[in-house]
Coordinates of C-alpha atoms in Angstrom, one line a residue:
X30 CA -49.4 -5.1 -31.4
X31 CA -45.8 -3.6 -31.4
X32 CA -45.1 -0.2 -30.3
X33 CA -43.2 2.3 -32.9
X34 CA -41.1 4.7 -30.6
X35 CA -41.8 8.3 -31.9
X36 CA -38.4 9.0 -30.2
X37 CA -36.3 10.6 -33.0
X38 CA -33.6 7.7 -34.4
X39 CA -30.0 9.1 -34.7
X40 CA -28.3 9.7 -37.6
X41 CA -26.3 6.8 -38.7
X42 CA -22.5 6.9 -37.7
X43 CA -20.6 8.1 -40.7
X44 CA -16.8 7.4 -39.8
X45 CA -16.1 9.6 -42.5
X46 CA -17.1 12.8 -41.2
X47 CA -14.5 13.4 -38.5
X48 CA -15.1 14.1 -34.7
X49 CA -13.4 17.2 -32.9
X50 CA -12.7 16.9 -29.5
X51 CA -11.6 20.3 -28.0
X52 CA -9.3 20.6 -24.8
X53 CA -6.5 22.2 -22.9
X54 CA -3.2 21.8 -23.7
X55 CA -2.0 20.8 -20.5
X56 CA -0.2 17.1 -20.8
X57 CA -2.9 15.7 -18.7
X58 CA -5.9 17.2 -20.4
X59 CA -3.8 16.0 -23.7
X60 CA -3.7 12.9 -22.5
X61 CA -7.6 12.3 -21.3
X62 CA -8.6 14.0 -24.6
X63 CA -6.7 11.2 -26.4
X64 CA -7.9 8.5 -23.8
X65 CA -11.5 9.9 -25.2
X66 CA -10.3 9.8 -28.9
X67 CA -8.9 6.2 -28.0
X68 CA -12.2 4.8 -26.6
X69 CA -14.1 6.6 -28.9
X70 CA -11.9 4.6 -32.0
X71 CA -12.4 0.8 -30.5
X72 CA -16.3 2.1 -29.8
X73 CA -16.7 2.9 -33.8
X74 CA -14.2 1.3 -36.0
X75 CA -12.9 3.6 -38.6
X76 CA -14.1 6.7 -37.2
X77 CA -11.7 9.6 -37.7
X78 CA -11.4 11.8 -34.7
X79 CA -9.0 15.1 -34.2
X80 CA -8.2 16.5 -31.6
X81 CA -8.1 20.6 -31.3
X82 CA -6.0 21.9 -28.5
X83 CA -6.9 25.3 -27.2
X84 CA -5.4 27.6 -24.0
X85 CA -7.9 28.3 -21.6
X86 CA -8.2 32.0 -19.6
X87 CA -7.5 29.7 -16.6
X88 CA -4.9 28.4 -17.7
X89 CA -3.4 31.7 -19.1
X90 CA -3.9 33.4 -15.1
X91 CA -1.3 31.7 -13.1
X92 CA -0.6 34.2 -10.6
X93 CA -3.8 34.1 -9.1
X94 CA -5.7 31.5 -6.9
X95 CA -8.8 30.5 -9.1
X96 CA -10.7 31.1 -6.3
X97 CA -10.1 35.2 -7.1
X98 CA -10.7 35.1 -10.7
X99 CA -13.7 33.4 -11.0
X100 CA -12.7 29.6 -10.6
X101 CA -12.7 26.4 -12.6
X102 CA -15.1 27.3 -14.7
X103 CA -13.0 29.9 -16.7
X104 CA -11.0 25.7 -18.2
X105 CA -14.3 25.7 -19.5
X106 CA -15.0 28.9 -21.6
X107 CA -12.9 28.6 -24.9
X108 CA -13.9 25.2 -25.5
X109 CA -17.4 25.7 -25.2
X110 CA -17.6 28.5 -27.5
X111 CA -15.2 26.1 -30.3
X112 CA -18.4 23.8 -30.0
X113 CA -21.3 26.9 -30.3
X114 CA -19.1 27.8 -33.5
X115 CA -18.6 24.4 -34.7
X116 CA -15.1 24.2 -34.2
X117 CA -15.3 21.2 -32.4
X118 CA -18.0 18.8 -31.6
X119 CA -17.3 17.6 -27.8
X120 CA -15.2 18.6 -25.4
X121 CA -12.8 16.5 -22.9
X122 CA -13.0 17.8 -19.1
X123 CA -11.4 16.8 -15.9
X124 CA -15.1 16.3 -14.2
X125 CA -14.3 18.0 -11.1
X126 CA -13.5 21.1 -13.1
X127 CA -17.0 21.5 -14.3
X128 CA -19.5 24.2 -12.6
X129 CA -22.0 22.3 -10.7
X130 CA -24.8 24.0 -13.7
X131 CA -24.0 23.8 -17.4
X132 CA -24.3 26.8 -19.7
X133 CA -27.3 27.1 -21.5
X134 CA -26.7 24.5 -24.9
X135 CA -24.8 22.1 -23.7
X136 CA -24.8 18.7 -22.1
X137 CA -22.8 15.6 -20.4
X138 CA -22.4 13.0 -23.0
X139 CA -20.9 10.7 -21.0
X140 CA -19.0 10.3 -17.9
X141 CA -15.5 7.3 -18.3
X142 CA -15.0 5.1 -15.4
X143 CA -13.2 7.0 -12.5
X144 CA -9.6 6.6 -11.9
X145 CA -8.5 6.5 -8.4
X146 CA -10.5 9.4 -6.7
X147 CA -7.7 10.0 -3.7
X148 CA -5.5 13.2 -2.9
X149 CA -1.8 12.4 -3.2
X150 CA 0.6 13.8 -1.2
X151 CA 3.7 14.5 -3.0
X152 CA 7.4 14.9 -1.2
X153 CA 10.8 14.8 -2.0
X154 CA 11.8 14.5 1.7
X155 CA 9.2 13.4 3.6
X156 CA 6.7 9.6 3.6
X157 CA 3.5 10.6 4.9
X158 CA 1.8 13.8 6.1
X159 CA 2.3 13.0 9.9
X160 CA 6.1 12.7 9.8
X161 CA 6.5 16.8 8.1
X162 CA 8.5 19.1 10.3
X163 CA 6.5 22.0 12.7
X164 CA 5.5 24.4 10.4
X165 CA 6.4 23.0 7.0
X166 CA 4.9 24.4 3.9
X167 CA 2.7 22.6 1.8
X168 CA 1.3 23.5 -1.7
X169 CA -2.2 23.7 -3.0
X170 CA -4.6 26.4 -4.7
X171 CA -7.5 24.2 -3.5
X172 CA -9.1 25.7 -0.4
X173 CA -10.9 22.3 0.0
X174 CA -7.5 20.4 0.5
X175 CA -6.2 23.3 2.9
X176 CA -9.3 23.0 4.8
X177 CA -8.2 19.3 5.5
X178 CA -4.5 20.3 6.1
X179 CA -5.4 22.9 8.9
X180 CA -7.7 20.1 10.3
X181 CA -4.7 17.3 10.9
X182 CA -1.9 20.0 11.2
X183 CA -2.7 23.2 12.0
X184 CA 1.0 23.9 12.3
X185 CA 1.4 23.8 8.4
X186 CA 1.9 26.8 6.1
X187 CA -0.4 26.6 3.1
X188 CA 0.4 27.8 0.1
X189 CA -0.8 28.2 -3.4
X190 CA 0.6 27.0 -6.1
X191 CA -0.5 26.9 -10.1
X192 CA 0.2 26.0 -12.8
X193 CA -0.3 22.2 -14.3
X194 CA 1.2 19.1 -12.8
X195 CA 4.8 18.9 -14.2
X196 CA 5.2 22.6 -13.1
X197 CA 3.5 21.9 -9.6
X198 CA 6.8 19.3 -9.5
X199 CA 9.5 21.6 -10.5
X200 CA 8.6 24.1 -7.7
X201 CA 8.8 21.2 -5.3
X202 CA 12.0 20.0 -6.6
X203 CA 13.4 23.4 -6.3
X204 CA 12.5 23.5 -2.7
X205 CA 9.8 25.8 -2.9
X206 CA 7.3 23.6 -0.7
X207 CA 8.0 20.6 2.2
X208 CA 5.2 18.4 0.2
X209 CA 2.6 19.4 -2.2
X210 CA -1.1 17.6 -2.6
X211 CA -2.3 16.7 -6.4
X212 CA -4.5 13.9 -7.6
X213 CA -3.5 10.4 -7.7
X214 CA -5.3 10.0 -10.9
X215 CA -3.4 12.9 -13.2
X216 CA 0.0 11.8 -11.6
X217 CA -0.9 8.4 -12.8
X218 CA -2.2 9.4 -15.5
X219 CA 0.8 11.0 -16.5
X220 CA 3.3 8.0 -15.8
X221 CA 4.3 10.4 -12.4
X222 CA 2.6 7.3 -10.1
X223 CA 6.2 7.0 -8.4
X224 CA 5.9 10.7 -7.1
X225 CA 3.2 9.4 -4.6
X226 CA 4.7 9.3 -2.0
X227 CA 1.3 8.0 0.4
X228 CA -2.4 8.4 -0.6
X229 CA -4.6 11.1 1.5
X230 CA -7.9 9.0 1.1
X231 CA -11.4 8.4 2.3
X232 CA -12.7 8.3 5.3
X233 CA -10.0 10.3 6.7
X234 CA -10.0 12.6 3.7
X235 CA -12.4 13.4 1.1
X236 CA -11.8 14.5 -2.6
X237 CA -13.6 16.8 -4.6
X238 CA -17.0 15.6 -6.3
X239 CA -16.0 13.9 -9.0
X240 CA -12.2 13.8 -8.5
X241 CA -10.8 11.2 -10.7
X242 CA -13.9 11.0 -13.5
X243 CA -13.7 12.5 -17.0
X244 CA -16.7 14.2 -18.8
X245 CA -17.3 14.6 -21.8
X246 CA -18.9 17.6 -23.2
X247 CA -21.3 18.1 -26.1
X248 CA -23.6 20.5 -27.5
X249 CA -27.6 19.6 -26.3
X250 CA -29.6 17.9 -28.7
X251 CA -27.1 16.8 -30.7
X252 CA -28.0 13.2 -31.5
X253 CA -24.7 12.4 -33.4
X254 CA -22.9 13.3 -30.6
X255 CA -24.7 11.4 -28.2
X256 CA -25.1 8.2 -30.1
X257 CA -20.9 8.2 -30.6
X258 CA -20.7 8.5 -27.0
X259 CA -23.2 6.2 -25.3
X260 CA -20.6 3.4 -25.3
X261 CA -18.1 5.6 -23.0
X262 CA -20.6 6.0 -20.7
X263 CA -20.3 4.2 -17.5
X264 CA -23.0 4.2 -15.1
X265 CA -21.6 3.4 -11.8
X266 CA -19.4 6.2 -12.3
X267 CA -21.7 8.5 -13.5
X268 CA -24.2 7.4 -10.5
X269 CA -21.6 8.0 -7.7
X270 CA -20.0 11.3 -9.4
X271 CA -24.1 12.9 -9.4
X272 CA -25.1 12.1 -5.8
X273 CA -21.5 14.1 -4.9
X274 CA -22.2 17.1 -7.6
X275 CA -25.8 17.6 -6.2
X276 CA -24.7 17.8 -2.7
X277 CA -22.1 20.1 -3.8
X278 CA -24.8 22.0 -6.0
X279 CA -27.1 22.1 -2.8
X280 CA -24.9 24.2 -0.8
X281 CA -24.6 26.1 -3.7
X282 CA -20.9 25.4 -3.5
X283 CA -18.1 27.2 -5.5
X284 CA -14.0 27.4 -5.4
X285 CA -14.5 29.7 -2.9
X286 CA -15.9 26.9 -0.4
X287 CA -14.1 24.0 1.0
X288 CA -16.7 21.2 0.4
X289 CA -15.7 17.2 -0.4
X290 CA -17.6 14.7 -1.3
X291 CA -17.1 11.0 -2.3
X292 CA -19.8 8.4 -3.3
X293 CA -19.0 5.0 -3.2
X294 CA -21.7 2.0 -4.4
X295 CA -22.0 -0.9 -1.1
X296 CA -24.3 -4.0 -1.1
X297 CA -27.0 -1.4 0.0
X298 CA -26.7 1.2 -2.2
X299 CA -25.1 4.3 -2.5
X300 CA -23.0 5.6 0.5
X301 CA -22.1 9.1 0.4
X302 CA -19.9 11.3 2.5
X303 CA -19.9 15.0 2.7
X304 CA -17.5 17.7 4.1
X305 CA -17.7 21.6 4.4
X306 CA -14.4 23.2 6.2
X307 CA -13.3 26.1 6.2
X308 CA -9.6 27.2 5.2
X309 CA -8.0 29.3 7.6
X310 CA -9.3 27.6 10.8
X311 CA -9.7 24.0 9.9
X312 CA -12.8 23.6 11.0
X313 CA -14.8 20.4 9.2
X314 CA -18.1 20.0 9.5
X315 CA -19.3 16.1 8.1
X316 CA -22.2 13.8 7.3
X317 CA -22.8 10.4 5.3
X318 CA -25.5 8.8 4.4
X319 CA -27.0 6.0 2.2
X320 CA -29.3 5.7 -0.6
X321 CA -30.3 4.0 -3.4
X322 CA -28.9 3.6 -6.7
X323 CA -31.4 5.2 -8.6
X324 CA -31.9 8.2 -6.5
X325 CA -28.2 9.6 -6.4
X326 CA -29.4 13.2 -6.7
X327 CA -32.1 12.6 -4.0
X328 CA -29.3 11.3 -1.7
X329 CA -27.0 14.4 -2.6
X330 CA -29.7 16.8 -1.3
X331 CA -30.0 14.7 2.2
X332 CA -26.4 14.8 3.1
X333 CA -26.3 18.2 2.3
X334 CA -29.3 18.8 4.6
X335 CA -27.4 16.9 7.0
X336 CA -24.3 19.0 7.2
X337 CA -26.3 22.1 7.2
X338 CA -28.3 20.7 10.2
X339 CA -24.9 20.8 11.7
X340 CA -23.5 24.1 11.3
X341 CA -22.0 23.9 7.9
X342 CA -23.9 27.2 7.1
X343 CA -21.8 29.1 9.0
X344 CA -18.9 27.8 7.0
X345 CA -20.8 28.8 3.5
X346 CA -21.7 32.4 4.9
X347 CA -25.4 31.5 5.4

C-alpha cells in the first residue's frame, strides 16, 4: 500500500510573480545578491527576480568598531523588516554576519557553496606578515583577527578600520596602515584577487564561522520561498558552516569575543577546529576535534567543551 505524505505540497513555482531579494548596497553584498538572483534564474527558468538594495544602521555607523554598537547583527535589521512587511521575500547575507540565533519569523533557506574561507593579508609594501617592520600598523575592526595578530607579532599596532572593502583599500593606499586583513573571498569576489598579497589560512590561522559562505534569508514557513531555494542549497557547506556556528553559539560568542572556527569534511568525517583569544594580549586558547557528518552541531558543542576545559573561559569573562 503506498504512503500519501500529509506533508503540505508547495505552491507551484509561478515565474510570473517576481522574487525580491533584499541586501546592502555595498559592491560585495551587490554582487552576492546578484550571484543569488543568478543561481536562482538557471534553478527556475523564466523566473523574474529584483533585487531591492537597502543601507543598513551598520553600515550607516562607520566611526565606531561594531563591536561598541551592537555588532553584525545591526547588516541585518532593515532587511528583515522589508521581508515582515513584504518588501522583499529573501534576503542575501554574508553568513558570517549573521547572529548565531535568528529573530523570531525567520529562517535559513539555503546556504551556496563556500568560497575560499581564508584571511587575506593585504599590502602595498610588504609579502607576507613575517617580513612587516617592528611595530607596523595593521587594519582590522575584527577583534578575532587581532587576537591572531598579537599572537604571531605582538609588536604590531592594531587598528580599526570600517567601512566596505574598496574603502578598506583607499586608506591603505593612502598610507594609513603597513597591511590590512580582509577576506579572500570578497576580494575575489570583487575582481580585487591581485591585492592578495599571501593567504593567512588554516591551521595556523582560523577564520570566522562561516567565513566565505552565503545565506540566504527567508521568512519561516514560507513554502514558496523554500521550494525556489532548495536547489542553492549545498550541503557540505551547510554541514561544515553549522558544526563552526554551534561552537561559536556554545560559548555564547558575540563581536565582542575573539572566537574562530573552521570545519573541514576528511575521509572520517567532520574535523573541526576551534579558537578563543583574546585581543589585547594575544593569548589563544585551541581545540579540534572530529565527528561525523550528520552530527555537525553535536561536534560544535564538543570542541567548544574542549576549549572551555582549557581555559577559554577566562577569555569569554566566565
Amino acid at each position: 500500500m503506498a504512503l500519501v505524505s500529509s506533508t503540505p505540497q508547495p505552491p507551484a513555482l509561478s515565474p510570473r510573480t517576481p522574487v525580491r531579494i533584499a541586501t546592502r548596497q555595498s559592491a560585495l553584498a551587490l554582487w552576492q545578491a546578484e550571484y543569488v538572483a543568478t543561481r536562482l534564474r538557471a534553478a527556475h527558468p523564466g523566473l523574474e527576480v529584483e533585487l531591492v538594495p537597502m543601507t543598513t544602521r551598520g553600515d550607516q555607523i562607520v566611526d565606531r568598531p561594531l563591536s561598541e554598537i551592537g555588532g553584525k547583527g545591526l547588516f541585518l535589521k532593515e532587511l528583515e523588516v522589508a521581508m515582515i512587511e513584504r518588501q522583499a521575500d529573501i534576503a542575501v547575507h554574508s553568513f558570517k554576519d549573521m547572529p548565531m540565533d535568528l529573530e523570531t519569523g525567520f529562517a535559513i533557506g539555503a546556504v551556496l557553496e563556500r568560497a575560499d574561507a581564508a584571511d587575506a593579508f593585504v599590502s602595498v609594501h610588504y609579502a607576507r606578515l613575517d617580513t612587516l617592520p617592528q611595530n607596523a600598523r595593521v587594519g582590522t575592526s575584527s577583534l578575532r583577527r587581532q587576537a591572531q595578530l598579537k599572537a604571531l607579532r605582538p609588536d604590531l599596532l592594531t587598528l580599526d578600520v570600517r567601512g566596505n572593502v574598496n574603502t578598506r583599500l583607499k586608506k591603505l593606499d593612502a598610507g594609513e596602515y603597513d597591511a590590512i586583513v580582509l577576506a579572500c573571498a570578497g576580494l575575489e569576489r570583487l575582481g580585487l584577487a591581485a591585492r592578495i598579497r599571501s593567504r593567512l589560512d588554516a591551521p595556523m590561522w582560523l577564520p570566522a564561522a562561516a567565513q566565505g559562505a552565503i545565506a540566504v534569508e527567508q521568512r519561516a514557513g514560507d513554502a514558496r520561498a523554500a521550494a525556489l531555494l532548495a536547489p542553492l542549497n549545498d550541503a557540505d557547506t551547510a554541514r561544515c558552516v553549522a558544526a563552526e556556528r554551534a561552537l561559536t553559539r556554545h560559548l555564547q560568542g558575540n563581536c565582542q569575543v575573539p572566537i574562530a572556527a573552521f570545519c573541514i569534511e576528511t575521509e572520517h568525517g567532520l574535523h573541526l577546529s576551534g579558537l578563543v583569544g583574546d585581543a589585547a594580549s594575544g593569548t589563544l586558547v585551541r581545540a579540534d576535534s572530529e565527528g561525523a557528518r550528520n552530527a555537525p552541531e553535536a561536534l560544535g558543542r564538543q570542541v567548544a567543551e574542549q576549549l572551555l576545559a582549557l581555559g577559554a573561559g577566562v577569555l569569554l569573562g566566565r
